Amino acid sequence: MTEPKIKVILACDGFGEDLKNTLVQHLQSNNISTKDLGCDTYYDASAKVAKEILLSKEEETETKNVGVLVCGTGMGVGMIANKFPGIRAATCENMAAVRCARAVNDANVLCLGQLVTSAEDGKVMMDEFLKHEFIARPNLGDGGDTPAPWWNENVEDFLKGSMEGIQRVEKDALNYASS
C-alpha cells in the first residue's frame, strides 16, 4: 500500500512570515507539495487556509491536504481557523502537543507562533505533524520509540467514534449560532 500524497497549504500574518517561508523552503526541499497563500491579516490568512482545505475535501483526489498557519503565537490563527466546521486546527508549542494533535485530535491544520517557535523547532514539528496519523500511538519524544503510557485499547476505541461526536457538536454549534 502506498502512502497518500500530501499537500501542505500555508499562510501567515506579518508576525509569522519568516517562519512560514522557512517551512515552505523546508517542505519543498523534501519534495513535499506546497501551496503558499502568502501573508495577510491573521484572520484572513486563517480563512484562506481553512477554505482551501475544505474545498479540497469536496474534490475526488488521492492527495491529502493539511494546513499550516503561522502568526506571533499561533493562537490567533488557530482560533479563527477553528470557526470553520471540519477544520481541526491545533496550536502547538512542543513535540508532545504535535503528536497528540494528530494522534488524538486528527488535527488537519498546524498552528505555530514565530515568537515562541524557532525555525529549527518549526521544521521538526512540521515533519512530525506530517508523519503522524490519527489513532496512532504517539511516542514520548524521548529520542526513542517509547510509547505514551496512557495509550491503550480504550483510548483507541473512544477515538474511533470521536469524529462522529465532533461533527454532531459542530452542527449543534452552527444551529445555536444561527438562532
Coordinates of C-alpha atoms in Angstrom, one line a residue:
M1 CA 0.0 0.0 0.0
T2 CA 1.4 3.4 -1.0
E3 CA 1.3 6.4 1.3
P4 CA -1.1 9.1 0.2
K5 CA 0.3 12.2 -1.4
I6 CA 0.4 15.2 0.9
K7 CA 0.0 18.8 0.0
V8 CA 0.6 21.5 2.6
I9 CA -1.3 24.7 2.4
L10 CA 0.4 27.6 4.2
A11 CA -0.3 31.2 5.2
C12 CA 0.7 33.6 7.8
D13 CA 0.4 37.1 9.2
G14 CA 3.3 39.6 9.4
F15 CA 4.4 38.1 12.7
G16 CA 4.8 34.7 11.2
E17 CA 6.2 35.4 7.7
D18 CA 9.8 34.4 8.3
L19 CA 8.9 31.0 9.9
K20 CA 6.3 30.3 7.2
N21 CA 8.8 31.0 4.5
T22 CA 11.3 28.7 6.3
L23 CA 8.7 25.9 6.4
V24 CA 7.8 26.3 2.7
Q25 CA 11.5 26.0 1.8
H26 CA 11.9 23.0 4.1
L27 CA 8.9 21.2 2.7
Q28 CA 9.9 21.9 -0.9
S29 CA 13.5 20.7 -0.3
N30 CA 11.9 17.4 0.9
N31 CA 9.7 17.2 -2.3
I32 CA 6.5 17.8 -0.4
S33 CA 3.9 19.7 -2.4
T34 CA 3.0 23.1 -1.1
K35 CA 0.6 25.9 -1.8
D36 CA 1.8 29.2 -0.3
L37 CA -1.2 31.5 0.2
G38 CA 1.2 34.3 1.4
C39 CA 0.9 36.8 4.2
D40 CA -2.3 38.6 5.3
T41 CA -4.1 39.5 8.5
Y42 CA -4.2 36.6 10.9
Y43 CA -7.9 36.2 10.4
D44 CA -7.8 36.4 6.5
A45 CA -4.8 34.0 6.4
S46 CA -6.7 31.6 8.6
A47 CA -9.8 31.7 6.5
K48 CA -7.9 31.2 3.2
V49 CA -6.2 28.0 4.5
A50 CA -9.4 26.7 6.1
K51 CA -11.4 27.3 2.9
E52 CA -8.7 25.7 0.7
I53 CA -8.7 22.5 2.9
L54 CA -12.5 22.3 2.9
L55 CA -12.7 22.8 -0.9
S56 CA -10.1 20.0 -1.4
K57 CA -12.2 17.6 0.8
E58 CA -15.0 18.0 -1.7
E59 CA -12.8 17.0 -4.7
E60 CA -12.1 13.4 -5.5
T61 CA -8.4 13.2 -5.1
E62 CA -5.7 11.0 -3.7
T63 CA -3.9 13.9 -2.2
K64 CA -4.3 14.6 1.5
N65 CA -4.3 18.4 2.2
V66 CA -3.2 19.8 5.5
G67 CA -2.6 23.3 6.6
V68 CA 0.0 25.3 8.4
L69 CA -0.7 28.8 9.8
V70 CA 1.8 31.0 11.5
C71 CA 1.3 34.1 13.5
G72 CA 3.1 35.6 16.5
T73 CA 1.9 32.9 19.0
G74 CA -0.2 30.5 16.8
M75 CA -3.2 31.2 18.9
G76 CA -5.0 33.8 16.8
V77 CA -4.8 31.8 13.6
G78 CA -5.9 28.7 15.4
M79 CA -9.0 30.4 16.9
I80 CA -10.1 31.7 13.6
A81 CA -9.4 28.5 11.6
N82 CA -11.5 26.5 14.1
K83 CA -14.5 28.6 13.3
F84 CA -14.8 26.5 10.0
P85 CA -16.7 23.2 10.5
G86 CA -14.4 20.4 9.5
I87 CA -11.2 22.2 10.4
R88 CA -9.3 20.9 13.4
A89 CA -6.5 23.5 13.9
A90 CA -4.1 22.8 16.7
T91 CA -1.8 25.4 18.2
C92 CA 1.4 23.6 19.2
E93 CA 4.4 24.7 21.1
N94 CA 6.2 21.4 21.6
M95 CA 6.5 17.9 20.1
A96 CA 4.2 16.2 22.5
A97 CA 1.4 18.6 21.5
V98 CA 2.1 18.0 17.8
R99 CA 2.0 14.2 18.2
C100 CA -1.2 14.3 20.3
A101 CA -2.8 16.8 17.9
R102 CA -2.6 14.3 15.1
A103 CA -3.0 11.0 17.1
V104 CA -5.8 12.1 19.4
N105 CA -7.5 15.1 17.7
D106 CA -6.9 14.3 14.0
A107 CA -5.7 17.9 13.5
N108 CA -5.6 19.0 9.9
V109 CA -4.0 22.4 10.5
L110 CA -0.9 23.0 12.5
C111 CA -0.7 26.5 14.0
L112 CA 2.7 27.8 15.1
G113 CA 3.9 31.0 16.6
Q114 CA 7.1 32.6 15.3
L115 CA 7.6 34.4 18.6
V116 CA 7.7 31.1 20.5
T117 CA 9.0 28.6 17.9
S118 CA 12.5 28.7 16.4
A119 CA 12.9 27.9 12.7
E120 CA 14.6 24.6 13.6
D121 CA 11.9 23.5 16.0
G122 CA 9.3 24.6 13.5
K123 CA 10.8 22.3 10.8
V124 CA 10.9 19.3 13.2
M125 CA 7.4 20.0 14.4
M126 CA 6.2 20.2 10.8
D127 CA 7.9 16.9 9.9
E128 CA 6.3 15.2 13.0
F129 CA 2.9 16.6 12.1
L130 CA 3.1 15.1 8.6
K131 CA 4.4 11.8 9.9
H132 CA 1.8 11.1 12.5
E133 CA -1.7 9.7 11.8
F134 CA -5.0 9.7 13.6
I135 CA -5.4 6.9 16.2
A136 CA -1.7 6.1 16.0
R137 CA 0.0 5.7 19.4
P138 CA 2.3 8.7 20.0
N139 CA 5.7 8.2 21.5
L140 CA 7.1 10.2 24.4
G141 CA 9.6 12.1 22.2
D142 CA 12.5 10.9 24.4
G143 CA 14.7 10.3 21.4
G144 CA 13.4 6.7 21.2
D145 CA 10.2 5.0 20.4
T146 CA 8.9 4.8 24.0
P147 CA 5.1 4.8 23.6
A148 CA 2.9 7.1 25.7
P149 CA 2.0 5.1 28.8
W150 CA -1.6 6.4 28.8
W151 CA -2.4 5.0 25.3
N152 CA -4.4 1.8 25.3
E153 CA -7.3 0.0 23.6
N154 CA -9.9 2.1 25.4
V155 CA -8.3 5.3 24.0
E156 CA -8.4 3.8 20.5
D157 CA -12.0 2.7 20.8
F158 CA -13.0 6.1 22.0
L159 CA -11.2 7.9 19.2
K160 CA -12.8 5.6 16.5
G161 CA -16.1 7.2 17.3
S162 CA -15.0 10.7 18.2
M163 CA -15.2 12.2 14.7
E164 CA -19.0 11.5 14.7
G165 CA -19.4 13.2 18.0
I166 CA -17.3 16.2 16.9
Q167 CA -19.5 16.6 13.7
R168 CA -22.6 16.5 15.9
V169 CA -21.3 19.2 18.1
E170 CA -20.2 21.3 15.1
K171 CA -23.7 21.0 13.7
D172 CA -25.2 22.0 17.1
A173 CA -22.9 25.0 17.3
L174 CA -23.9 26.2 13.9
N175 CA -27.6 25.8 14.7
Y176 CA -27.1 27.6 18.0
A177 CA -25.2 30.5 16.4
S178 CA -27.9 30.9 13.7
S179 CA -30.8 31.0 16.2

